PDB file of C-alpha atoms in Angstrom:
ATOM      1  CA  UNK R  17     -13.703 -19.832  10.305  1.00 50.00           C
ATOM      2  CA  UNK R  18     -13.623 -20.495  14.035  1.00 58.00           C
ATOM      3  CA  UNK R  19     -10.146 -21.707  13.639  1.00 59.00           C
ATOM      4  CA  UNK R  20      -8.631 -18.771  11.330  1.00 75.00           C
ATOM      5  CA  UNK R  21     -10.139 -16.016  13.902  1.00 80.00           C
ATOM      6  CA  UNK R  22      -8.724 -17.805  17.145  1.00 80.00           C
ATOM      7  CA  UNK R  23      -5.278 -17.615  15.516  1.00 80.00           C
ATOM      8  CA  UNK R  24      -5.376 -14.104  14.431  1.00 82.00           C
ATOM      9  CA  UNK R  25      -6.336 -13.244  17.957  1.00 84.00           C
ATOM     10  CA  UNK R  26      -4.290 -15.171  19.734  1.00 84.00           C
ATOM     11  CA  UNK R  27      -1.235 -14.189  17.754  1.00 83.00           C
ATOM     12  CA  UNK R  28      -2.496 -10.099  18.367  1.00 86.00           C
ATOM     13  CA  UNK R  29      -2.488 -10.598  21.971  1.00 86.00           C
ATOM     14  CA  UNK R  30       0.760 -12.073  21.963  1.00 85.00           C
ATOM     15  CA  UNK R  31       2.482  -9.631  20.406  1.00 83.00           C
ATOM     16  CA  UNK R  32       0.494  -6.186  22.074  1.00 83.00           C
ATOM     17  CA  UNK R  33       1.301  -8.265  25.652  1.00 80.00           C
ATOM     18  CA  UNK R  34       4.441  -8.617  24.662  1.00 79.00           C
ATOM     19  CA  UNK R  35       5.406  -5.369  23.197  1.00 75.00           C
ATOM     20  CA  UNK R  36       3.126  -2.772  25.080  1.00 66.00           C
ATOM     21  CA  UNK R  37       2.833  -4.630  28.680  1.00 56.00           C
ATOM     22  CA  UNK R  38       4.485  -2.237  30.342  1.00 51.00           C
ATOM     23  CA  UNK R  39       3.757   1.167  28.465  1.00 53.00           C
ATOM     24  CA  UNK R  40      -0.183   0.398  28.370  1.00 53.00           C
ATOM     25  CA  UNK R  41      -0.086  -0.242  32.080  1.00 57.00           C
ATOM     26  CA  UNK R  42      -1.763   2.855  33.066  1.00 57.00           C
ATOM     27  CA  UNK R  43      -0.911   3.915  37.278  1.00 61.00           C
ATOM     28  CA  UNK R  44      -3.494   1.956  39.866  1.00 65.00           C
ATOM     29  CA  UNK R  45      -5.683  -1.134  39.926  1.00 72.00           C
ATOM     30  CA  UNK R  46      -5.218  -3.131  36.688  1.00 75.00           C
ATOM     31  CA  UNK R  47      -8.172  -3.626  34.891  1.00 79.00           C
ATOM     32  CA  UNK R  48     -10.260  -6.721  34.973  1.00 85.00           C
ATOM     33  CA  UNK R  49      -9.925  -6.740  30.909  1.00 86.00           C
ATOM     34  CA  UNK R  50      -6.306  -5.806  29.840  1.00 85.00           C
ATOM     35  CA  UNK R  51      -5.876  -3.423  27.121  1.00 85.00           C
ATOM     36  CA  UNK R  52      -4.377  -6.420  25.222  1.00 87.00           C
ATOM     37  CA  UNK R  53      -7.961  -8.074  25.488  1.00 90.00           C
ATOM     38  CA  UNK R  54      -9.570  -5.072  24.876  1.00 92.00           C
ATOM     39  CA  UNK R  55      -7.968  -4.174  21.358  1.00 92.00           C
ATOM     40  CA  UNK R  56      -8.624  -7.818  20.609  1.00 92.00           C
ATOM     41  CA  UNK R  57     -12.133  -7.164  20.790  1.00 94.00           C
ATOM     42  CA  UNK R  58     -11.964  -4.257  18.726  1.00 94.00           C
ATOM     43  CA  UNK R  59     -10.573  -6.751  16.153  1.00 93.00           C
ATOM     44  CA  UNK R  60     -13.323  -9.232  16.825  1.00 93.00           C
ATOM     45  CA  UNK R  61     -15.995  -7.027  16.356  1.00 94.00           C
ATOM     46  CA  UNK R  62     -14.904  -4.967  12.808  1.00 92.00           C
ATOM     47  CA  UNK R  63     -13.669  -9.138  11.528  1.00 90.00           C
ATOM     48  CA  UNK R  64     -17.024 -10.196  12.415  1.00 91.00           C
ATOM     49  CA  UNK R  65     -18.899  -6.999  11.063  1.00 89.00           C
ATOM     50  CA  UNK R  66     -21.152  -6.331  13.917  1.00 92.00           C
ATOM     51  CA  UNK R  67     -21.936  -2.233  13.915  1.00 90.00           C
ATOM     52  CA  UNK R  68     -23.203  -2.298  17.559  1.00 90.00           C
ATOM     53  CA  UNK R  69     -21.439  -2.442  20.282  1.00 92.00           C
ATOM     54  CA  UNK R  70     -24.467  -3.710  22.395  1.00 92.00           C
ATOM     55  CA  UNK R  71     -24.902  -6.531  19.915  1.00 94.00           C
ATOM     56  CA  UNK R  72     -21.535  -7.296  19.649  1.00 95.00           C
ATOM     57  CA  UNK R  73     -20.738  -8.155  23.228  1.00 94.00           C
ATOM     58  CA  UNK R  74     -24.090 -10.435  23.639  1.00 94.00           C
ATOM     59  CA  UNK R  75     -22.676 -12.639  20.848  1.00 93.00           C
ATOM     60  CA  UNK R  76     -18.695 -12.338  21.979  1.00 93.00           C
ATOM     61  CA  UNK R  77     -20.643 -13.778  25.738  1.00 92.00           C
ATOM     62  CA  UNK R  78     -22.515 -16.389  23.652  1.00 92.00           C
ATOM     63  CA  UNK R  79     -19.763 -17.514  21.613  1.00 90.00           C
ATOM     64  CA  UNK R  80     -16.486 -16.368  22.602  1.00 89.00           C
ATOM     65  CA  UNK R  81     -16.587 -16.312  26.616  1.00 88.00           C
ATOM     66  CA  UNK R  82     -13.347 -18.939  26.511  1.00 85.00           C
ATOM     67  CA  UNK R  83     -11.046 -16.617  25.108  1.00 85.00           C
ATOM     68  CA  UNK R  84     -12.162 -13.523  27.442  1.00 88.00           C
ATOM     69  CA  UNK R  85     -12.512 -14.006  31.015  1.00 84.00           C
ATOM     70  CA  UNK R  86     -13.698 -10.508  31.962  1.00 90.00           C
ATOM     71  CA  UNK R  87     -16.366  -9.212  29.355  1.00 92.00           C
ATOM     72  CA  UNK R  88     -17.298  -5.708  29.895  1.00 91.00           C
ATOM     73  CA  UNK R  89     -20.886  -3.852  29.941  1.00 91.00           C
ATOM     74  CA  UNK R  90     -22.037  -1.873  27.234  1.00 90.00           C
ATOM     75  CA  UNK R  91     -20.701   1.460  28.899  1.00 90.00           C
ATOM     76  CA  UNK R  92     -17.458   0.334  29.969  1.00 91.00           C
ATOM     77  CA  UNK R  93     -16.461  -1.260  26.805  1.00 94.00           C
ATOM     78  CA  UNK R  94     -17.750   1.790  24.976  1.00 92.00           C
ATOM     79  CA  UNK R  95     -15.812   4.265  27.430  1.00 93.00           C
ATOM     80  CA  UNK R  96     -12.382   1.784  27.054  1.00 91.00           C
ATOM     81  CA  UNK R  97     -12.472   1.890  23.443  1.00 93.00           C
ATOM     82  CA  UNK R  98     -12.598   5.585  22.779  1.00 93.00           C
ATOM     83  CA  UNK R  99      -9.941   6.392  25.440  1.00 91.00           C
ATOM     84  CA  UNK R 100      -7.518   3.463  24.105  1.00 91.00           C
ATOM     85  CA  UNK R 101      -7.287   5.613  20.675  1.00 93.00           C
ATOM     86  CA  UNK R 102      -3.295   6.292  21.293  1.00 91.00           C
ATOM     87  CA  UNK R 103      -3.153   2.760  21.856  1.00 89.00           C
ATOM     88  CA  UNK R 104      -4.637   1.675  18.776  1.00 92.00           C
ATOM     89  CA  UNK R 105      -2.570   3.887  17.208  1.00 92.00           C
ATOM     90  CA  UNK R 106       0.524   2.701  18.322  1.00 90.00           C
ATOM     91  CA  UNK R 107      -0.516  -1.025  17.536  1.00 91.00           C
ATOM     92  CA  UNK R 108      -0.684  -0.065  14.077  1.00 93.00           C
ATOM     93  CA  UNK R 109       2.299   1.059  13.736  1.00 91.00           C
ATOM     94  CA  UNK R 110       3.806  -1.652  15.704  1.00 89.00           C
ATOM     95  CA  UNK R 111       2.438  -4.663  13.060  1.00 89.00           C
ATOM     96  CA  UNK R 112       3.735  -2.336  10.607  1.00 90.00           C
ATOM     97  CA  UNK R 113       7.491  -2.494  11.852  1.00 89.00           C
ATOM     98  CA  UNK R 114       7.230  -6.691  12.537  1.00 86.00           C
ATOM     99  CA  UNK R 115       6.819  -7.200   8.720  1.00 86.00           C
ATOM    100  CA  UNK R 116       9.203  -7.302   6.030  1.00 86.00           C
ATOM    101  CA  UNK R 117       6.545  -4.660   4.251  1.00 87.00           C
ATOM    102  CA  UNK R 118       7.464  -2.045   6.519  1.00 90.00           C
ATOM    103  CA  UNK R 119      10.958  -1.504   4.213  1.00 90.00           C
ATOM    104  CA  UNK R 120       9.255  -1.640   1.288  1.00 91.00           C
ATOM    105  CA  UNK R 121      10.687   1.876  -1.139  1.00 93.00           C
ATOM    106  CA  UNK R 122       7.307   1.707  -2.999  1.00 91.00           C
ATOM    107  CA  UNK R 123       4.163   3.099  -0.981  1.00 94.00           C
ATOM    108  CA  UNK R 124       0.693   3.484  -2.581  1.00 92.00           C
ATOM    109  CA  UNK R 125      -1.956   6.419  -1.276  1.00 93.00           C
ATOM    110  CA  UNK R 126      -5.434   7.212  -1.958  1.00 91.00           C
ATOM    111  CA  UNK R 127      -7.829   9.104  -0.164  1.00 92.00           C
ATOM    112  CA  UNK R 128     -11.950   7.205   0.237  1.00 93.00           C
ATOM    113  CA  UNK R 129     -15.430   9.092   1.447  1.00 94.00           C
ATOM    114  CA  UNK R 130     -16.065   8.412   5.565  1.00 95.00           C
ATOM    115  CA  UNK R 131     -20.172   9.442   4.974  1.00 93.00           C
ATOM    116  CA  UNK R 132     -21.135  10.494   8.766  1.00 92.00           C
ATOM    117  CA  UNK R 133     -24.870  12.087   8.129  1.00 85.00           C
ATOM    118  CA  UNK R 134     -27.493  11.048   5.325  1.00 81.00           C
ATOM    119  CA  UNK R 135     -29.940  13.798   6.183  1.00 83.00           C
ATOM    120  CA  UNK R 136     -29.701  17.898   6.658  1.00 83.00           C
ATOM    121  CA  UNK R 137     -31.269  17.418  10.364  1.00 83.00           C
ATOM    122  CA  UNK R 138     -28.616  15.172  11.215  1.00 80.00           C
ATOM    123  CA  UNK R 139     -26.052  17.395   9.760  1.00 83.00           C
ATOM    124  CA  UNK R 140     -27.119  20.031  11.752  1.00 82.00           C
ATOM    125  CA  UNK R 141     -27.290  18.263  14.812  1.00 84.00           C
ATOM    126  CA  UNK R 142     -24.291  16.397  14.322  1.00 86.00           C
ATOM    127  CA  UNK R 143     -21.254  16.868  17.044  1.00 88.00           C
ATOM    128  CA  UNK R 144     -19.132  16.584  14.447  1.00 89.00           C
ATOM    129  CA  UNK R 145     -19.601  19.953  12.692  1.00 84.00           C
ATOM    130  CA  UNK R 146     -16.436  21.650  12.255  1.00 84.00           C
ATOM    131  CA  UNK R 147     -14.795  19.235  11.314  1.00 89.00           C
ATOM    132  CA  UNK R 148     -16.773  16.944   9.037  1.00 92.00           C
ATOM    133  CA  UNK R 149     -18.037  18.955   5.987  1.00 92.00           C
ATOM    134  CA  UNK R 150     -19.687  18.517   2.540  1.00 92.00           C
ATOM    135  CA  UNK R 151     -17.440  16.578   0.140  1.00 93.00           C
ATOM    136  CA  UNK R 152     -17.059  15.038  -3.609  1.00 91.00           C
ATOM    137  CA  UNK R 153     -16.800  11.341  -4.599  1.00 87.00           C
ATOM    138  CA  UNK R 154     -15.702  11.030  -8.077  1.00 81.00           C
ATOM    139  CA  UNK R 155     -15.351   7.434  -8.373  1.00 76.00           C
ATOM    140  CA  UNK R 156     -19.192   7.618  -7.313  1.00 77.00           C
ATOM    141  CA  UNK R 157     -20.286  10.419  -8.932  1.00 83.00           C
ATOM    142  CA  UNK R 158     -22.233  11.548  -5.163  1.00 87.00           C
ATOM    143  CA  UNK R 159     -21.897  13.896  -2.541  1.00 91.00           C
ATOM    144  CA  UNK R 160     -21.279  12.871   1.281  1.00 93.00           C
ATOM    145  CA  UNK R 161     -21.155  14.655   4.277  1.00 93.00           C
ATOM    146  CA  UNK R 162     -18.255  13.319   6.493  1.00 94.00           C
ATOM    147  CA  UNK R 163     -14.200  13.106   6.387  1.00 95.00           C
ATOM    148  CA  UNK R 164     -12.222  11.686   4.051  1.00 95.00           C
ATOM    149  CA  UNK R 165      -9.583   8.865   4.877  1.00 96.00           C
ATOM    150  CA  UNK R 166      -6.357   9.462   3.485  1.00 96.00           C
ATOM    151  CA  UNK R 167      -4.177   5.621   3.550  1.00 95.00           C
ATOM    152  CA  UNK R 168      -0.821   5.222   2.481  1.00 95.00           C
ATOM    153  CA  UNK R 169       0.432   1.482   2.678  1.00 93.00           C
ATOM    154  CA  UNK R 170       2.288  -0.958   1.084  1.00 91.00           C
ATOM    155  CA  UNK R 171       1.604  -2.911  -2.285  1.00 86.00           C
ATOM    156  CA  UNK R 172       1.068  -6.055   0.207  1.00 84.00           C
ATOM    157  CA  UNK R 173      -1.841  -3.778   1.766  1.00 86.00           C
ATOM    158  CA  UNK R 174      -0.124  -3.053   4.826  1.00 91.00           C
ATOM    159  CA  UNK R 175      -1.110   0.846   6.274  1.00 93.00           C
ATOM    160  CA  UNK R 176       1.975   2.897   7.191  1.00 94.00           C
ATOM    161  CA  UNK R 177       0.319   6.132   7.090  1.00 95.00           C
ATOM    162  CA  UNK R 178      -3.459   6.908   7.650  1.00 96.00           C
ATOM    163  CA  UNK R 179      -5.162  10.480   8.975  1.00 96.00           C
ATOM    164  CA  UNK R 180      -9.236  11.733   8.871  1.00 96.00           C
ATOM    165  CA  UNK R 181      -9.249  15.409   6.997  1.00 95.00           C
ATOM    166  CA  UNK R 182     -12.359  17.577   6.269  1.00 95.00           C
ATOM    167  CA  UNK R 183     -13.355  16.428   2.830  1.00 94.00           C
ATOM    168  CA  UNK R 184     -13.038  20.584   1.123  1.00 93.00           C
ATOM    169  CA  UNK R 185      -9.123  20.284   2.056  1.00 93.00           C
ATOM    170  CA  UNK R 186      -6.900  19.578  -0.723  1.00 92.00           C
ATOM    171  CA  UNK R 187      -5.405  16.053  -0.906  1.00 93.00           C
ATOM    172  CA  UNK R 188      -2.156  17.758  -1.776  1.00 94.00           C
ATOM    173  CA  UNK R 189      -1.873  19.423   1.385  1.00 95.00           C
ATOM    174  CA  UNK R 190      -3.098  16.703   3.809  1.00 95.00           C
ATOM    175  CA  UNK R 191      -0.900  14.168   1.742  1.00 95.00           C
ATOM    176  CA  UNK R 192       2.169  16.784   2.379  1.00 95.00           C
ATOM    177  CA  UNK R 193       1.194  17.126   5.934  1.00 95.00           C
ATOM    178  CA  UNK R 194       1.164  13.512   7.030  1.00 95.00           C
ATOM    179  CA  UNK R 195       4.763  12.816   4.921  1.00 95.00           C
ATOM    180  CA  UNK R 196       5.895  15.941   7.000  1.00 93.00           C
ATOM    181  CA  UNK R 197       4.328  14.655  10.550  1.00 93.00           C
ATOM    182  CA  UNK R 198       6.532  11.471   9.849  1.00 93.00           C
ATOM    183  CA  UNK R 199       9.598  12.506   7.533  1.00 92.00           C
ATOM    184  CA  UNK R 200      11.750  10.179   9.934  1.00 93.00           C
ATOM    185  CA  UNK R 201       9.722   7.322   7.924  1.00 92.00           C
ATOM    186  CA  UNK R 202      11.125   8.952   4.675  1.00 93.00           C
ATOM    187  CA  UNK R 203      14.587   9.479   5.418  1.00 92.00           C
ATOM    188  CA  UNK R 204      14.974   6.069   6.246  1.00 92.00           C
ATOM    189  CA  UNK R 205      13.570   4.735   2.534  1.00 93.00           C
ATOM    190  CA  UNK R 206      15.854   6.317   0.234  1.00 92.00           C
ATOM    191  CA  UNK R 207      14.351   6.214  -3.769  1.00 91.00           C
ATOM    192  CA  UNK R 208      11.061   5.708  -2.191  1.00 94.00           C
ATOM    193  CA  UNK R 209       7.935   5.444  -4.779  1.00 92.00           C
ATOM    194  CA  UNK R 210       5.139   6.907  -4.223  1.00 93.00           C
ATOM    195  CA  UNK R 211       2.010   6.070  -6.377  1.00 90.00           C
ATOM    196  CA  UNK R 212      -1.179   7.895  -6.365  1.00 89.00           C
ATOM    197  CA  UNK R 213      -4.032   9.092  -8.489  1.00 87.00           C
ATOM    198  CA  UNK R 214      -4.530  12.026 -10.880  1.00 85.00           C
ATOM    199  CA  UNK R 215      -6.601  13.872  -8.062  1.00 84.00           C
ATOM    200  CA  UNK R 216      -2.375  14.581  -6.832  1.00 89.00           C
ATOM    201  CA  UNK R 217      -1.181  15.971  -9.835  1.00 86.00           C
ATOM    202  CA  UNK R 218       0.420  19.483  -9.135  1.00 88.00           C
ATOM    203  CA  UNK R 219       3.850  20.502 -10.133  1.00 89.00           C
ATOM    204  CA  UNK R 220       4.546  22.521  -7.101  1.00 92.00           C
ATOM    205  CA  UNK R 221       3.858  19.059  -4.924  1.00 93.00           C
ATOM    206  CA  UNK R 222       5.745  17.077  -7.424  1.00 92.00           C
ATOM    207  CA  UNK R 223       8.638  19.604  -6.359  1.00 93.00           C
ATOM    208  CA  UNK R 224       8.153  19.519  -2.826  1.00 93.00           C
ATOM    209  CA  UNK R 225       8.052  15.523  -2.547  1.00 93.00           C
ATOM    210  CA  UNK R 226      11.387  15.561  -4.254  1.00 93.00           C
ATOM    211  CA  UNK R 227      12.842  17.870  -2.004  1.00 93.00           C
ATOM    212  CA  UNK R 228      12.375  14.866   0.673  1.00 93.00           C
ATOM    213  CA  UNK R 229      13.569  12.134  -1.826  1.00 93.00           C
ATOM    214  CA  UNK R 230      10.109  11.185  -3.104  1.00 94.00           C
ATOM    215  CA  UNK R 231       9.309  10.068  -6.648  1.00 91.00           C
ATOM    216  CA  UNK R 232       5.670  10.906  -7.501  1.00 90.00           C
ATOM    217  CA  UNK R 233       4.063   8.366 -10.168  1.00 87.00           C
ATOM    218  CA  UNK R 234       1.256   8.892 -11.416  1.00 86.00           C
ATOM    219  CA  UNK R 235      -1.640   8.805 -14.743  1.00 83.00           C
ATOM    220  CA  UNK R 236      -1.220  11.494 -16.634  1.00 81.00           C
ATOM    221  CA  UNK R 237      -3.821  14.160 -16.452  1.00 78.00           C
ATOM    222  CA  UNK R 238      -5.399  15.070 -20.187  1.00 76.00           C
ATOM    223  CA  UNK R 239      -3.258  17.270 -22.623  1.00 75.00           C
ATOM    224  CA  UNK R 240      -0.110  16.089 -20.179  1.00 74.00           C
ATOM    225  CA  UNK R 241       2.464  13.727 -22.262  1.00 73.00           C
ATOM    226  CA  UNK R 242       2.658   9.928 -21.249  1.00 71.00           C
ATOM    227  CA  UNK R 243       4.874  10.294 -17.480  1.00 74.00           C
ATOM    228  CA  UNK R 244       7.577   7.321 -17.131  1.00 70.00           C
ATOM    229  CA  UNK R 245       6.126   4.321 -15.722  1.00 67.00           C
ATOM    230  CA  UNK R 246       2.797   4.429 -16.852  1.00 70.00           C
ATOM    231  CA  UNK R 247       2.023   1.384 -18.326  1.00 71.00           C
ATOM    232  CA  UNK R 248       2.194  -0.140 -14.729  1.00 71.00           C
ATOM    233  CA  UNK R 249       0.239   1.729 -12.695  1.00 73.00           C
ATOM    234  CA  UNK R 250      -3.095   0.045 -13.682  1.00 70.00           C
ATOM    235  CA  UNK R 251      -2.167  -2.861 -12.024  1.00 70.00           C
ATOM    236  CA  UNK R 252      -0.254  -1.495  -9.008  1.00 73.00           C
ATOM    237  CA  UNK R 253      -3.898   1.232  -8.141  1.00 72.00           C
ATOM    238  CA  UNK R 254      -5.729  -1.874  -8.129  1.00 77.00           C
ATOM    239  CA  UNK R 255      -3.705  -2.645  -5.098  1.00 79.00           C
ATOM    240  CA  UNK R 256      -4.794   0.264  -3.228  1.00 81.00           C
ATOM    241  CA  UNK R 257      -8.357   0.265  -4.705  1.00 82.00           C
ATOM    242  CA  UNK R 258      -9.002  -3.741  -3.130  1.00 85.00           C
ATOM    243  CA  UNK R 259      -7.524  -2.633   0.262  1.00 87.00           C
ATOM    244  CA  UNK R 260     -10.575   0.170   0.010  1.00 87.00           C
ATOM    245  CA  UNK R 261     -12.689  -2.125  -1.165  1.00 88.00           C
ATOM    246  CA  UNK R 262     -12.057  -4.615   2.204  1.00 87.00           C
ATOM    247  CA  UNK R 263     -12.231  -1.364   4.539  1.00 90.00           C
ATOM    248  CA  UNK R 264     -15.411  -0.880   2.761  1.00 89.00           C
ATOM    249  CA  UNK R 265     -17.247  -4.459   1.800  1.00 86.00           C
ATOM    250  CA  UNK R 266     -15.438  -6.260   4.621  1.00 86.00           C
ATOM    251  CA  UNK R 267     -14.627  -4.016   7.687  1.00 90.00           C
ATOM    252  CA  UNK R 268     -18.131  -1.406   7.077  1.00 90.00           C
ATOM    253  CA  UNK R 269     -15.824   1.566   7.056  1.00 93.00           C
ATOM    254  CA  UNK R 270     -19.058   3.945   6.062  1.00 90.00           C
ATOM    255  CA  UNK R 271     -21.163   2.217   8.884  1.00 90.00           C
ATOM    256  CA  UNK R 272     -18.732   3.194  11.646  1.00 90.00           C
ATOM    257  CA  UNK R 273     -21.913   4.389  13.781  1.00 87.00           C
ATOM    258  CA  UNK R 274     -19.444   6.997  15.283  1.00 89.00           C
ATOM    259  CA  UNK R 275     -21.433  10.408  16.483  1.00 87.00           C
ATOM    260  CA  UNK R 276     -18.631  12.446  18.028  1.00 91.00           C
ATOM    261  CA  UNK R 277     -15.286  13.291  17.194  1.00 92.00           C
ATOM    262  CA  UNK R 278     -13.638  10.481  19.701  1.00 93.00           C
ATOM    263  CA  UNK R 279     -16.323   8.111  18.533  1.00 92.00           C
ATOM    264  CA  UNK R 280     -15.289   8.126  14.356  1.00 95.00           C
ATOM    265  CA  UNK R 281     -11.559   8.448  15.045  1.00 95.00           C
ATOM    266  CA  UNK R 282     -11.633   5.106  17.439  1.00 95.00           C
ATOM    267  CA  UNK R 283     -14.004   3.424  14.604  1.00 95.00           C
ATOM    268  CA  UNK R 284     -12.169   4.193  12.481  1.00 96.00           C
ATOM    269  CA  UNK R 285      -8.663   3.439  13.631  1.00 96.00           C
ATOM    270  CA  UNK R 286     -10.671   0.083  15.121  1.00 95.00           C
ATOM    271  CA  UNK R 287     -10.838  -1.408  11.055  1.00 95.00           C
ATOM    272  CA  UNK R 288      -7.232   0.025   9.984  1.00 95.00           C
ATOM    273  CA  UNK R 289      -5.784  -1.990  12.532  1.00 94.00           C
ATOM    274  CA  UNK R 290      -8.102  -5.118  11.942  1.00 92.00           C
ATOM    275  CA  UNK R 291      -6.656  -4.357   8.662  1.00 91.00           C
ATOM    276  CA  UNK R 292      -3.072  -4.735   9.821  1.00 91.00           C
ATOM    277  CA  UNK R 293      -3.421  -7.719  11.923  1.00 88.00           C
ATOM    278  CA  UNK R 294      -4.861  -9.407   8.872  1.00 84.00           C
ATOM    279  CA  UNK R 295      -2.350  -8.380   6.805  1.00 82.00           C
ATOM    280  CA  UNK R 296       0.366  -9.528   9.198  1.00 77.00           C
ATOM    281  CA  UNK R 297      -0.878 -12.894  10.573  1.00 69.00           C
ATOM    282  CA  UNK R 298      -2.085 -13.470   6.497  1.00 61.00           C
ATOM    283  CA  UNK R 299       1.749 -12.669   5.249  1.00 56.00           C
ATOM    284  CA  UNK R 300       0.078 -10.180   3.079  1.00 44.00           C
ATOM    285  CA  UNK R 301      -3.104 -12.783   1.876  1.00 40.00           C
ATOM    286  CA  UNK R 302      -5.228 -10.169   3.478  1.00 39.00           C
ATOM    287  CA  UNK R 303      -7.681 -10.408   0.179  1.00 38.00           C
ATOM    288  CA  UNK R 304      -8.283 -13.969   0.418  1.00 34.00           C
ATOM    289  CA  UNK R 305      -8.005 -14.533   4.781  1.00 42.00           C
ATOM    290  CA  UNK R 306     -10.494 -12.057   5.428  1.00 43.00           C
ATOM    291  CA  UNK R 307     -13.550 -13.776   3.551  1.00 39.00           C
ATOM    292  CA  UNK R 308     -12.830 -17.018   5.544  1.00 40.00           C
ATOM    293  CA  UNK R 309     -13.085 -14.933   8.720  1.00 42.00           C
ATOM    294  CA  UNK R 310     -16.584 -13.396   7.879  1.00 42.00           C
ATOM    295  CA  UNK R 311     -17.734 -16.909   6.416  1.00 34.00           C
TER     296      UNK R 311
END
């Protein structure tokens, strides 16, 4: 276990040193802990599963002080990690474009609960209203209070696309929005495959996706005639349902702890790009590395 985390975080820092040294540099003294470090720890800490922060740096100076030689107070680390959100961002992205996934022409997308209140007082005390709202599960038959993560990625499980929406918007439109935010991503997949759920179905969207060179596939909805393709897409939703399943069972996505708007985004954003590095260090094992990790 030891061995399989040291190499995942070893091979991160390499590669954020190496590709972001100079545009993470922010103007004055350097920090004691680089950002490089610092989004390592993010890493650590969803890998490992610890939900506080406070926690999680009393074991990292038990057990990890040789990889780190500047750990950070409770504050600091707290105040790095929600300002370093672009930088997360970016990191994602950049994993993304060092695998052969990132040409992949067939992307899968889904959308999964983020619950951010259990009870009406916290609801109503909650920073977050306005933009987290009451929403649906289906797959769970329960309402939540929270966002909802939309995740396009790769059959390998590798995210190329990921956005928090209020739960009472349409998948449709926040789908359509984040292919719009990055058509340059389109353009350069031409015939790409796109596979989703029923919960997508809309001939209008159907229409609009194939405007931009998009092929919807998808179940069909009851009353529609069997759609081309099918037969397959059993298999291929499993892919998307077992990287929700490993935000979920592996990297605690509903126990984020986030209580502001800064706070969920960087939690958030904190497991997708665990999610990444596993993927890419793993060569798309992500499934079976992940356990050994947490072991």
């Amino acid at each position: 276990m030891t061995t399989e985390l040291n190499t995942l975080v070893t091979a991160l820092y390499v590669k954020i040193d190496d590709e972001w040294a100079g545009i993470l540099r922010l103007p004055g003294r350097p920090p004691k802990l680089s950002h490089s470090g610092l989004l390592c720890l993010a890493v650590m800490q969803a890998l490992l599963g610890f939900h506080s922060e406070a926690r999680w740096l009393r074991h990292l100076r038990a057990h990890y002080r040789h990889l780190f030689p500047y750990i950070p107070q409770d504050s600091g680390y707290n105040k790095r990690l929600r300002a370093a959100l672009p930088q997360v961002k970016r990191v994602i992205r950049t994993l993304a474009r060092d695998t052969d996934f990132w040409h992949d022409t067939v992307w899968v997308a889904d959308s999964t609960p983020v619950p951010c209140g259990m009870s009406r007082p916290a609801v109503k005390r909650s920073q977050l209203a306005g933009w987290a709202n009451y929403g649906y599960c289906a797959s769970h038959s329960r309402f939540f209070w929270g966002l909802r993560l939309y995740l396009v990625c790769t059959p390998a499980g590798m995210p190329i696309l990921w956005a928090l929406a209020d739960p009472k918007l349409g998948e449709r439109e926040v789908l359509a929005a984040m292919l719009e935010s990055d058509a340059d991503l389109v353009r350069e997949r031409p015939g790409l495959l796109l596979i989703t759920d029923k919960g997508f179905a809309s001939k209008p969207f159907e229409r609009s996706l194939s405007e931009q060179g998009i092929t919807l596939l998808r179940p069909s909805r009851k009353k529609e005639v069997l759609r081309p393709g099918e037969p397959m897409l059993k298999k291929v939703r499993q892919l998307i349902e077992s990287v929700n399943d490993t935000l979920k069972g592996q990297l605690d996505l509903e126990q984020h702890g986030g209580r502001t708007v800064e706070g969920v985004a960087v939690r958030v954003a904190q497991r997708v790009l665990a999610l990444a590095a596993a993927s890419r260090v793993a060569g798309g094992g992500l499934t079976l590395r992940l356990p050994q990790i947490r072991a």
